[in-house]
PDB file of C-alpha atoms in Angstrom:
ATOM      1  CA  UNK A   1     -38.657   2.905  16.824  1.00 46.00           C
ATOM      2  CA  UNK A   2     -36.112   0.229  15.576  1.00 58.00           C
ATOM      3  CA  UNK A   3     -34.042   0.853  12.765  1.00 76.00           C
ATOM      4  CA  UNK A   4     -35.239  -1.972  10.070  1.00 91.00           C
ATOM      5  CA  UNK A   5     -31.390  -2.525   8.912  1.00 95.00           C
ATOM      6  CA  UNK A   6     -29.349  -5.211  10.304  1.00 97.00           C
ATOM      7  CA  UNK A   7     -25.839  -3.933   9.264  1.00 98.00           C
ATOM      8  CA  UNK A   8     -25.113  -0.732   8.077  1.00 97.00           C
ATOM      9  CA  UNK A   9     -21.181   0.189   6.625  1.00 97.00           C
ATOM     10  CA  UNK A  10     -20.007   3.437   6.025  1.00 97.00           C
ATOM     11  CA  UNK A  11     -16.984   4.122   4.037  1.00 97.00           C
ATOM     12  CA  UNK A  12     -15.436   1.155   5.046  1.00 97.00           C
ATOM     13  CA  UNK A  13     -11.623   0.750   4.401  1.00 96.00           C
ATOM     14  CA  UNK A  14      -9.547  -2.048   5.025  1.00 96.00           C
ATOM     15  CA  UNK A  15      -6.135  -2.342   4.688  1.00 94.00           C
ATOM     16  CA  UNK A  16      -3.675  -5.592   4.464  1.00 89.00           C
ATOM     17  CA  UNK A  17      -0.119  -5.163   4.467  1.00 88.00           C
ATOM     18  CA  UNK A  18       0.075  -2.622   1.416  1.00 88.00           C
ATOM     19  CA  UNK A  19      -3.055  -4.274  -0.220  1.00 90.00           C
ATOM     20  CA  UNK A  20      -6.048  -2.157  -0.669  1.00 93.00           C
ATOM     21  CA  UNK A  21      -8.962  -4.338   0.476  1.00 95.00           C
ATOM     22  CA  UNK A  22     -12.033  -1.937   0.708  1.00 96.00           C
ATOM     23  CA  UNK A  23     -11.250   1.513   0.048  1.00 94.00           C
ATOM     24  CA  UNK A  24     -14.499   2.990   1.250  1.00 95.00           C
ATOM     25  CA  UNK A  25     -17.260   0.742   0.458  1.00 96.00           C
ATOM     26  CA  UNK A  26     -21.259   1.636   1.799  1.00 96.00           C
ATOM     27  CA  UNK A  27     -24.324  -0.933   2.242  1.00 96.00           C
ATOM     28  CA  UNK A  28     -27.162  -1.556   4.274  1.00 96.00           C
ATOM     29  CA  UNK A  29     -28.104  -4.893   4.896  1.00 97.00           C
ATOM     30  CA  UNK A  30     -32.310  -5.197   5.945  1.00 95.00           C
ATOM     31  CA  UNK A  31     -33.313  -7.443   8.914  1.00 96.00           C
ATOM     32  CA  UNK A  32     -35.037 -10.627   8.623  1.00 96.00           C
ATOM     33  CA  UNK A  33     -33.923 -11.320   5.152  1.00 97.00           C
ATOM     34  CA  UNK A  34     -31.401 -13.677   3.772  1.00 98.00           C
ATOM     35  CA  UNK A  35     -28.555 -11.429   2.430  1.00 98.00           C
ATOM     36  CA  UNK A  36     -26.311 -13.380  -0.351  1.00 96.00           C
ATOM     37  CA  UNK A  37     -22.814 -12.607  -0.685  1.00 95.00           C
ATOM     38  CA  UNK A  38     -21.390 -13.550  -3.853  1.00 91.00           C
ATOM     39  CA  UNK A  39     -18.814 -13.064  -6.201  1.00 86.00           C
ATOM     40  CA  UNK A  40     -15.262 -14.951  -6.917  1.00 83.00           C
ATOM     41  CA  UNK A  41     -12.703 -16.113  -4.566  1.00 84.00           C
ATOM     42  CA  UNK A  42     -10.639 -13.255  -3.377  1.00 87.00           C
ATOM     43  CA  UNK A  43     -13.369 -10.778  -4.177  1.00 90.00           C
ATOM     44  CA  UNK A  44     -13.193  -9.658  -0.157  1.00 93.00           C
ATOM     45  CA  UNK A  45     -16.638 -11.677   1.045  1.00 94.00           C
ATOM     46  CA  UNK A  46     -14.984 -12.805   3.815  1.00 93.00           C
ATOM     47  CA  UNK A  47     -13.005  -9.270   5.127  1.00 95.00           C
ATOM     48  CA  UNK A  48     -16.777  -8.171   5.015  1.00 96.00           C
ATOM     49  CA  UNK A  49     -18.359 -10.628   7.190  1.00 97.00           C
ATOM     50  CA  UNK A  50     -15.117 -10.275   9.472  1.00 96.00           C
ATOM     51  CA  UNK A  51     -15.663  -6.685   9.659  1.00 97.00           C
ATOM     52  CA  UNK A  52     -19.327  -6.882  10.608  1.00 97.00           C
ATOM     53  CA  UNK A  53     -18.638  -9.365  13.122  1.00 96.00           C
ATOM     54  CA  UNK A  54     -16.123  -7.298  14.436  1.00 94.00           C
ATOM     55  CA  UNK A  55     -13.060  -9.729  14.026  1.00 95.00           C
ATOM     56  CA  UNK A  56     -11.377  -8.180  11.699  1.00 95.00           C
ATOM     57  CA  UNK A  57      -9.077  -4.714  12.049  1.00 94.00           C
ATOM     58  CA  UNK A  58     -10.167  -2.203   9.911  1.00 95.00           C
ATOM     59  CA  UNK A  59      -8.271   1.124   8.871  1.00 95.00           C
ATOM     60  CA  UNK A  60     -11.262   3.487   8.732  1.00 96.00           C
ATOM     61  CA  UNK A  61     -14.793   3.993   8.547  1.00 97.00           C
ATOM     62  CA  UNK A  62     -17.813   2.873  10.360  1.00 97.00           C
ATOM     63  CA  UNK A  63     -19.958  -0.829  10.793  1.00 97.00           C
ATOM     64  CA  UNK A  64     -22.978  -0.708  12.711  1.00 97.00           C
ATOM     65  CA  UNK A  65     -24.791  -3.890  13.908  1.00 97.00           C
ATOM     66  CA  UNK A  66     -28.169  -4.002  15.021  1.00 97.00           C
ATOM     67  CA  UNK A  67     -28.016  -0.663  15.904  1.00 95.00           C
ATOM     68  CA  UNK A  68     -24.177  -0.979  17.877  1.00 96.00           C
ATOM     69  CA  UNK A  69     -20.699  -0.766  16.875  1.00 95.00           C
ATOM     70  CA  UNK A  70     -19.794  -3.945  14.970  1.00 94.00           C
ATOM     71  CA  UNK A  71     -17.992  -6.225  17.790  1.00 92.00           C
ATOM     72  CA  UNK A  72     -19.248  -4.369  20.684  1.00 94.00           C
ATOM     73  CA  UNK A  73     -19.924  -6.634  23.668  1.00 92.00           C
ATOM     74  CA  UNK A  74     -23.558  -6.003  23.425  1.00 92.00           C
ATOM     75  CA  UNK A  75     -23.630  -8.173  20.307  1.00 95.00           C
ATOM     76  CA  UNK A  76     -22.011 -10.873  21.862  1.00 88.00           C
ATOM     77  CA  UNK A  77     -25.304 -13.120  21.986  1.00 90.00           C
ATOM     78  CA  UNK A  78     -27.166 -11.212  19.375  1.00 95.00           C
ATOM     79  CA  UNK A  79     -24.860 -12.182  16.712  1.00 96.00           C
ATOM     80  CA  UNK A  80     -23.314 -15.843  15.470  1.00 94.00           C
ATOM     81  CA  UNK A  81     -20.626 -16.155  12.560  1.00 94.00           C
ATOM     82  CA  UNK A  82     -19.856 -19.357  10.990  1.00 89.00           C
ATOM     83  CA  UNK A  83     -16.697 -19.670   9.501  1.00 85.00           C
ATOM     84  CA  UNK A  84     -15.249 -22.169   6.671  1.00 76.00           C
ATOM     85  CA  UNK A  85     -14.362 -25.100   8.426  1.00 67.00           C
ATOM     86  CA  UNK A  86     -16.026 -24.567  12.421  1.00 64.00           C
ATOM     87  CA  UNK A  87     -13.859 -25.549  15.025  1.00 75.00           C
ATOM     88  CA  UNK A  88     -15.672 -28.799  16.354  1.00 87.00           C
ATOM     89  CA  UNK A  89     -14.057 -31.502  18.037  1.00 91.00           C
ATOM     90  CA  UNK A  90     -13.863 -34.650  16.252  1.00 92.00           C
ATOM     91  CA  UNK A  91     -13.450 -37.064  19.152  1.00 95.00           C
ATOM     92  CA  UNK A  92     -16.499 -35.319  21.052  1.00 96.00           C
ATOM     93  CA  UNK A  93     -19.954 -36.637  20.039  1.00 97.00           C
ATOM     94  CA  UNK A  94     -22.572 -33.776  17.918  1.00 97.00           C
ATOM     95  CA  UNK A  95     -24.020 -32.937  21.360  1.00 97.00           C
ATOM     96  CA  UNK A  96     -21.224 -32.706  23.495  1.00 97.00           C
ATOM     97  CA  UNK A  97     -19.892 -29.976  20.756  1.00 96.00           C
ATOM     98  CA  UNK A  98     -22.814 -28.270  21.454  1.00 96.00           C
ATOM     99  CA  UNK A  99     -23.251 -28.677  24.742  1.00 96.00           C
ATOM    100  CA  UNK A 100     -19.509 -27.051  25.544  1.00 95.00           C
ATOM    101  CA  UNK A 101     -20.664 -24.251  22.925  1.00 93.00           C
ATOM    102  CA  UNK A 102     -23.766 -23.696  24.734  1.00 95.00           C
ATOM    103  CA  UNK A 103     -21.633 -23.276  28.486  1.00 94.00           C
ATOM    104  CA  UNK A 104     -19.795 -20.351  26.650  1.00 91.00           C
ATOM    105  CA  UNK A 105     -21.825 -18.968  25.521  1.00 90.00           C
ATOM    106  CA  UNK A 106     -24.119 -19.104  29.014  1.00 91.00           C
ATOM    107  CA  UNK A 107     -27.292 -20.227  26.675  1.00 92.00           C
ATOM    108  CA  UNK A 108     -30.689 -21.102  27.960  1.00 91.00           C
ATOM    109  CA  UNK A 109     -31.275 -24.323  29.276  1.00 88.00           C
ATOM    110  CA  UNK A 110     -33.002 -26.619  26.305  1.00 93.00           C
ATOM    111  CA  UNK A 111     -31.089 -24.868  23.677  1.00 95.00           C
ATOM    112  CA  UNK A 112     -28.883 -27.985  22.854  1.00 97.00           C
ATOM    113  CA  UNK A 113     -31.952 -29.732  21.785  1.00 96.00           C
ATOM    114  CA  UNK A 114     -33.794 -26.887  20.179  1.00 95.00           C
ATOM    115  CA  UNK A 115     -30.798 -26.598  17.707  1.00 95.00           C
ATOM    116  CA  UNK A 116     -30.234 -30.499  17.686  1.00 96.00           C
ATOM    117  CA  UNK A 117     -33.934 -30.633  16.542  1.00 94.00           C
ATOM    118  CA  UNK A 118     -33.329 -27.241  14.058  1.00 89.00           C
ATOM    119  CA  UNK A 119     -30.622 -28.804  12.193  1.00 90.00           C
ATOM    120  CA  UNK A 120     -32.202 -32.445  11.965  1.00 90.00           C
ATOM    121  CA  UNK A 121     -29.207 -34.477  13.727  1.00 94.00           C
ATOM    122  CA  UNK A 122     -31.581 -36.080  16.101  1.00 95.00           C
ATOM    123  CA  UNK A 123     -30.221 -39.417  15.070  1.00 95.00           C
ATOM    124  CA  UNK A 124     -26.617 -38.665  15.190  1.00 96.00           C
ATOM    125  CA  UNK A 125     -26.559 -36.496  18.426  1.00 96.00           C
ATOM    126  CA  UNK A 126     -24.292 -39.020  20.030  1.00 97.00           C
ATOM    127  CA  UNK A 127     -22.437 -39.957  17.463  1.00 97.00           C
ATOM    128  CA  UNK A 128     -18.508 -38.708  17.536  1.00 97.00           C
ATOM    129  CA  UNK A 129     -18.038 -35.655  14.438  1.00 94.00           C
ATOM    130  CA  UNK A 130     -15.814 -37.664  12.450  1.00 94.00           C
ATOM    131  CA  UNK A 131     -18.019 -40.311  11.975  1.00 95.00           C
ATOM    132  CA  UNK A 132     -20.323 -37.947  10.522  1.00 92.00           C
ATOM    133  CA  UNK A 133     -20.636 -37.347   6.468  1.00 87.00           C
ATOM    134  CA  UNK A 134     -19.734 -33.720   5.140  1.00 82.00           C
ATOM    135  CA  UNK A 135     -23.185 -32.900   5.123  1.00 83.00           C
ATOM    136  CA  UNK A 136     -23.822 -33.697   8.181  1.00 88.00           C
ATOM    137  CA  UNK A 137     -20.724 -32.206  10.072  1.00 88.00           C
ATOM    138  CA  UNK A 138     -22.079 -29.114   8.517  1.00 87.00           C
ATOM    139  CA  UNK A 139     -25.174 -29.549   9.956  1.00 89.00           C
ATOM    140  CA  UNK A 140     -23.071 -29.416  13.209  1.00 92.00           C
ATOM    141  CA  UNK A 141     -21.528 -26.153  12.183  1.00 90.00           C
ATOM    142  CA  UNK A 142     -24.708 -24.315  11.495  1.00 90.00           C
ATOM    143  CA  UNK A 143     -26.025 -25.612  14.928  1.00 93.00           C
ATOM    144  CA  UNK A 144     -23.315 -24.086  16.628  1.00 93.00           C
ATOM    145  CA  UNK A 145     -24.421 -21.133  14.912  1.00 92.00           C
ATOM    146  CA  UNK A 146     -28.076 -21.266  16.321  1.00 93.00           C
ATOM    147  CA  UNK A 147     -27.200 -21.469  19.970  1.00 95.00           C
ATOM    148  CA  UNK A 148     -28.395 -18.603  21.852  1.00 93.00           C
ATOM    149  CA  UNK A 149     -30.705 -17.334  19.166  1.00 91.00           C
ATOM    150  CA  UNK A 150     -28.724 -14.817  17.780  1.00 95.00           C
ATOM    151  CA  UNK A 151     -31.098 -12.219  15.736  1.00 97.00           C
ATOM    152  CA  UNK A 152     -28.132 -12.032  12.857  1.00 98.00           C
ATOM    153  CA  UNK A 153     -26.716 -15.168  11.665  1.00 97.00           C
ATOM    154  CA  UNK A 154     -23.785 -14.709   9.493  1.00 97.00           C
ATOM    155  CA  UNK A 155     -22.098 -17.724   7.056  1.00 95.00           C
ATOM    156  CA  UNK A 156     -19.026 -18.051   5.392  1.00 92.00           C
ATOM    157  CA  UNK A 157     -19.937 -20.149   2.704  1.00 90.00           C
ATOM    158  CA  UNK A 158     -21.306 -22.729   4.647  1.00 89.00           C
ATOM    159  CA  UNK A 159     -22.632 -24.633   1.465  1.00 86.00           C
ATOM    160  CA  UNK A 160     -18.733 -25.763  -0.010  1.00 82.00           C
ATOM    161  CA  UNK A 161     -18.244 -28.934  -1.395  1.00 79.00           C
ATOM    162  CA  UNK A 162     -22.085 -30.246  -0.460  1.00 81.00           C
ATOM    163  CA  UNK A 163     -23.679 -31.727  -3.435  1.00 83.00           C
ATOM    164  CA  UNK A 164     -27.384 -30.229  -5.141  1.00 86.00           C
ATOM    165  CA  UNK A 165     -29.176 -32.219  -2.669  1.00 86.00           C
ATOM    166  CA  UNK A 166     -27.923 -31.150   0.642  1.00 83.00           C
ATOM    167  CA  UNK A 167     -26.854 -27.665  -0.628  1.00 86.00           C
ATOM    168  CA  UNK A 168     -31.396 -27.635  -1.098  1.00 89.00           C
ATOM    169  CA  UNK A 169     -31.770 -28.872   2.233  1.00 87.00           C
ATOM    170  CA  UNK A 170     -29.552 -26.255   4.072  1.00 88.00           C
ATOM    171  CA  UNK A 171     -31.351 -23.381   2.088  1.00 92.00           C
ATOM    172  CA  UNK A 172     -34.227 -24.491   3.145  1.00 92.00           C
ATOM    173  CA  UNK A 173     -32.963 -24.213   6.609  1.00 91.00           C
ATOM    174  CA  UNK A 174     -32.053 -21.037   6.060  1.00 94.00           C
ATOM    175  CA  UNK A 175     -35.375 -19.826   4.952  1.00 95.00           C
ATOM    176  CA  UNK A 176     -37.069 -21.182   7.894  1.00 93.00           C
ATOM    177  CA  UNK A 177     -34.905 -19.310   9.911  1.00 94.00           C
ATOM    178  CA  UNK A 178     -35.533 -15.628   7.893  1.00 96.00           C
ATOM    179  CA  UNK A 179     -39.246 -16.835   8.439  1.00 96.00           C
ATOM    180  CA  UNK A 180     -39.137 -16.377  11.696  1.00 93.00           C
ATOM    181  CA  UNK A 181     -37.276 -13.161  11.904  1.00 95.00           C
ATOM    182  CA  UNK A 182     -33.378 -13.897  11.411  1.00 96.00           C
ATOM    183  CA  UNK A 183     -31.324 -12.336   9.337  1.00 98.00           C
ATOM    184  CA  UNK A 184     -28.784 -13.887   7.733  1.00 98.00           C
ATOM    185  CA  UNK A 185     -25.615 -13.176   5.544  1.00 98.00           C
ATOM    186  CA  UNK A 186     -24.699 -15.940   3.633  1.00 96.00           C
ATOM    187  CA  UNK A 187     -21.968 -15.792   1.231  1.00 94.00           C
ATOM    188  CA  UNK A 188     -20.848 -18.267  -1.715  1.00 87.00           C
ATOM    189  CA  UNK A 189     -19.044 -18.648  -4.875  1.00 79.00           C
ATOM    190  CA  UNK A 190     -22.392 -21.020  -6.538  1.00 81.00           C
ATOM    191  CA  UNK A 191     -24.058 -18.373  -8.216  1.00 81.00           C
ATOM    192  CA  UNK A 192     -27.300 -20.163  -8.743  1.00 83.00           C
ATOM    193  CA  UNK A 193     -27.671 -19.840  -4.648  1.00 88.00           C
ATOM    194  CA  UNK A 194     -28.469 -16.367  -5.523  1.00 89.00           C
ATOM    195  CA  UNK A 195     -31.679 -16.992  -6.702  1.00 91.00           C
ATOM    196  CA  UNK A 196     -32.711 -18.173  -2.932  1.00 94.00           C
ATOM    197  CA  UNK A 197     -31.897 -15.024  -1.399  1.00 96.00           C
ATOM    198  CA  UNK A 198     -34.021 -12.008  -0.523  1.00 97.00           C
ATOM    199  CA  UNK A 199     -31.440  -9.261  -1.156  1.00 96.00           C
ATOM    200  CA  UNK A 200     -27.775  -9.837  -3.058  1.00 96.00           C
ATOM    201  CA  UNK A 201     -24.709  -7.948  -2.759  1.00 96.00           C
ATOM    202  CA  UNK A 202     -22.432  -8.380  -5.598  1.00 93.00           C
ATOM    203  CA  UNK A 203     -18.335  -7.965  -5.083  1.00 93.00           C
ATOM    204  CA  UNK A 204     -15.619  -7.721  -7.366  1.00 90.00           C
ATOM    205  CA  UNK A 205     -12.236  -7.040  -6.674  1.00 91.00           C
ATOM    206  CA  UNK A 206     -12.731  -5.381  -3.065  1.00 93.00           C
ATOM    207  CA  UNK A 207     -16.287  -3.303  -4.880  1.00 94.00           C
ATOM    208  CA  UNK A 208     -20.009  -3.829  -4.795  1.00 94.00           C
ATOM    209  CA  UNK A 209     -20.665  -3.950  -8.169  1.00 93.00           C
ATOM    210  CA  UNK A 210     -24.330  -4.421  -7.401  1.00 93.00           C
ATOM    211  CA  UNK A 211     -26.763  -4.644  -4.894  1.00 95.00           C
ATOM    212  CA  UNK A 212     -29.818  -5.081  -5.906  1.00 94.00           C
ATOM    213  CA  UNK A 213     -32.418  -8.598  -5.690  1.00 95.00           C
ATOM    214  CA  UNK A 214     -32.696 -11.712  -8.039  1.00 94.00           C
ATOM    215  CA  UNK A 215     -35.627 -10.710 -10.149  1.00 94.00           C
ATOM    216  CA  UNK A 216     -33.610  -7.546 -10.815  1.00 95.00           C
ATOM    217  CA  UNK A 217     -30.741  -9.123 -11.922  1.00 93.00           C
ATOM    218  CA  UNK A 218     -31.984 -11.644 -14.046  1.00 94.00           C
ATOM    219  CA  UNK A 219     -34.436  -8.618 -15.436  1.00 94.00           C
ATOM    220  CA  UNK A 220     -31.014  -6.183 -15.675  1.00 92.00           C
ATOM    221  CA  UNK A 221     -29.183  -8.273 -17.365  1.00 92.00           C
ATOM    222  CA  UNK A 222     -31.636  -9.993 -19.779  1.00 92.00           C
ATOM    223  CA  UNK A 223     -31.276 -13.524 -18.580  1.00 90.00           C
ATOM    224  CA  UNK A 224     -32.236 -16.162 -16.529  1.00 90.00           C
ATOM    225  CA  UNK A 225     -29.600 -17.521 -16.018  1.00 90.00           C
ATOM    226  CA  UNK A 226     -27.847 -16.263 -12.504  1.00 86.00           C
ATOM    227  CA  UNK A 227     -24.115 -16.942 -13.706  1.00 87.00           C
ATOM    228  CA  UNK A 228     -24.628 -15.513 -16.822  1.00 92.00           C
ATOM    229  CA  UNK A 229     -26.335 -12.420 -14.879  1.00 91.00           C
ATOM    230  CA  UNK A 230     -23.372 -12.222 -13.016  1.00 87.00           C
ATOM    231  CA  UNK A 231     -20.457 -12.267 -15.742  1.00 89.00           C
ATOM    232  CA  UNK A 232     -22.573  -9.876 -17.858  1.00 91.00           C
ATOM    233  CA  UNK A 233     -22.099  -7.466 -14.596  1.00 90.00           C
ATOM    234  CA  UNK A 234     -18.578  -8.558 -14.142  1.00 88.00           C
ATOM    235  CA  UNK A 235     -18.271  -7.126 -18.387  1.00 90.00           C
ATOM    236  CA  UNK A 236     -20.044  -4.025 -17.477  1.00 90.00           C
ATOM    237  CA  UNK A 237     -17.748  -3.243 -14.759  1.00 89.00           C
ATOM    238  CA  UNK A 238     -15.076  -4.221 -16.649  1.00 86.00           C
ATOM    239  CA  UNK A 239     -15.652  -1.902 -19.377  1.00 85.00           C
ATOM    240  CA  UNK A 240     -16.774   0.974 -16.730  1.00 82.00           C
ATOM    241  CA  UNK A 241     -13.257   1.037 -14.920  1.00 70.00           C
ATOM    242  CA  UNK A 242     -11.697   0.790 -18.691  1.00 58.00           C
ATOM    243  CA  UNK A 243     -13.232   3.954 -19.678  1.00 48.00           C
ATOM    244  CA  UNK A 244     -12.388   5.740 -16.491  1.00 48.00           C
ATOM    245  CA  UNK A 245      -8.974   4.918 -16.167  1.00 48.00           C
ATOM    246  CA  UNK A 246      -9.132   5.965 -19.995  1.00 48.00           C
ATOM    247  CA  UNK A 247     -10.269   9.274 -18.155  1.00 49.00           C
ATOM    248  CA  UNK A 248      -8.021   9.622 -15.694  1.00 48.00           C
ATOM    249  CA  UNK A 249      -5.321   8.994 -18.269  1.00 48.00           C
ATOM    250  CA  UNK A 250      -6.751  11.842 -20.379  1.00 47.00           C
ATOM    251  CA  UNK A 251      -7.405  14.379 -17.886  1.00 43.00           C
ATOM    252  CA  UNK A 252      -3.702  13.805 -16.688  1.00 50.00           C
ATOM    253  CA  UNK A 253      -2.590  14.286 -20.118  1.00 46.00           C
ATOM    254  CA  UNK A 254      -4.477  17.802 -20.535  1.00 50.00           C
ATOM    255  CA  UNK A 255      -2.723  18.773 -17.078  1.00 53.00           C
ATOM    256  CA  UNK A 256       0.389  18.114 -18.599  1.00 52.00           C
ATOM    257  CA  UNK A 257      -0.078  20.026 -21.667  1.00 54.00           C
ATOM    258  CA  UNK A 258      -2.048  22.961 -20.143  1.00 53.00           C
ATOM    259  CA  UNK A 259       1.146  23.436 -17.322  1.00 51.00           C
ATOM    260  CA  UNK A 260       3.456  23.003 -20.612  1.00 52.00           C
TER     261      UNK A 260
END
């Protein structure tokens, strides 16, 4: 029977230099759902999604991907990661982009068009990439994404500096494609995105502070307001770590004096 979790991490620990990225972190991330990521810049979204792509070197612990080892050549064309900023060429027209992508990545015939048609750049298909508006060279990206069909889709903020209207648009691309069966990790720093995902894991300084779904943070929290949800959390944690370090502090203390 297959295992109904896209991503599983156990005691994950990553280590940069002498930084402490992760230091043992566990989630499960459900197929065919849209998975946010979200929390503030340097919060480690983007060491996870490395990690469960398999690009990125991690000191212990284990990441499991559609039922392999994260970057395992068997995931090769079951799983697509968009990063900030795609590498496209600018001086190469949207389907000759895709069309190179495609010959990697040794997709099925038609598959150009299928994720031409996806992404709604019929019109601008042969028009060069840096003719194209931000919204639409983003488009481009999340094509690139699509080719092959991976089963996990997985995107690093790929909704940065669109405005309300297109950031709408691409959502609703993105729910067409859980629809149908994909699951995708999105992360982002807009916390009222969180409200269009299925499942939301919450990170704060290298921790999941929370993973839980919209309705129960808004209902957790008392608000309905997903930013406000989210610094209530970031006060709760705050105030959590407080006390324990309090206790640390303490217990240290009564070592002291009992050893005395």
């Amino acid at each position: 029977m297959m295992n109904n979790l896209a991503v599983e991490v156990s005691q994950l620990r990553v280590q940069r230099g002498k930084t402490s990225v992760f230091d043992g972190i566990d989630l499960a991330i459900p197929r065919g759902q849209i998975t946010g990521l979200l929390g503030p810049s340097g919060c480690g979204k983007t060491t996870l999604m490395r990690s469960i792509v398999g690009v990125q070197r991690i000191t212990s612990g284990e990441v499991t991907v559609l039922g392999e080892p994260g970057g395992s050549r068997q995931l090769r064309h079951r799983v697509s990661y968009g990063t900030q900023g795609a590498a496209v060429y600018g001086d190469l027209s949207v389907r000759q982009n895709l069309s190179y992508f495609a010959a990697l990545l040794k997709a099925p015939k038609g598959d150009v068009d299928r994720v031409i048609a996806e992404v709604g750049l019929g019109p601008q298909a042969g028009q060069l990439v840096d003719s194209l508006s931000g919204g639409q060279s983003t488009r481009v990206s999340l094509a690139m994404a699509l080719i092959g069909s991976p089963e996990l889709v997985v995107l690093d903020e790929p909704t940065v500096g669109l405005d309300p209207v297109l950031r709408s648009e691409l959502w609703g691309l993105f729910r067409g494609l859980a629809d149908r069966g994909v699951t995708l990790i999105v992360s982002s720093h807009v916390m009222d995105e969180a409200l269009r995902c299925d499942r939301l894991l919450l990170l704060r300084e290298g921790r999941i502070i929370a993973d839980t779904t919209p309705h129960a943070l808004l209902a957790d929290t008392g608000t309905d307001d997903p930013e406000a949800a989210f610094l209530a959390l970031i006060e709760r944690d705050r105030s959590l770590s407080g006390d324990t370090r309090r206790s640390r502090r303490e217990a240290r203390a009564d070592d002291g004096e009992a050893s005395a």
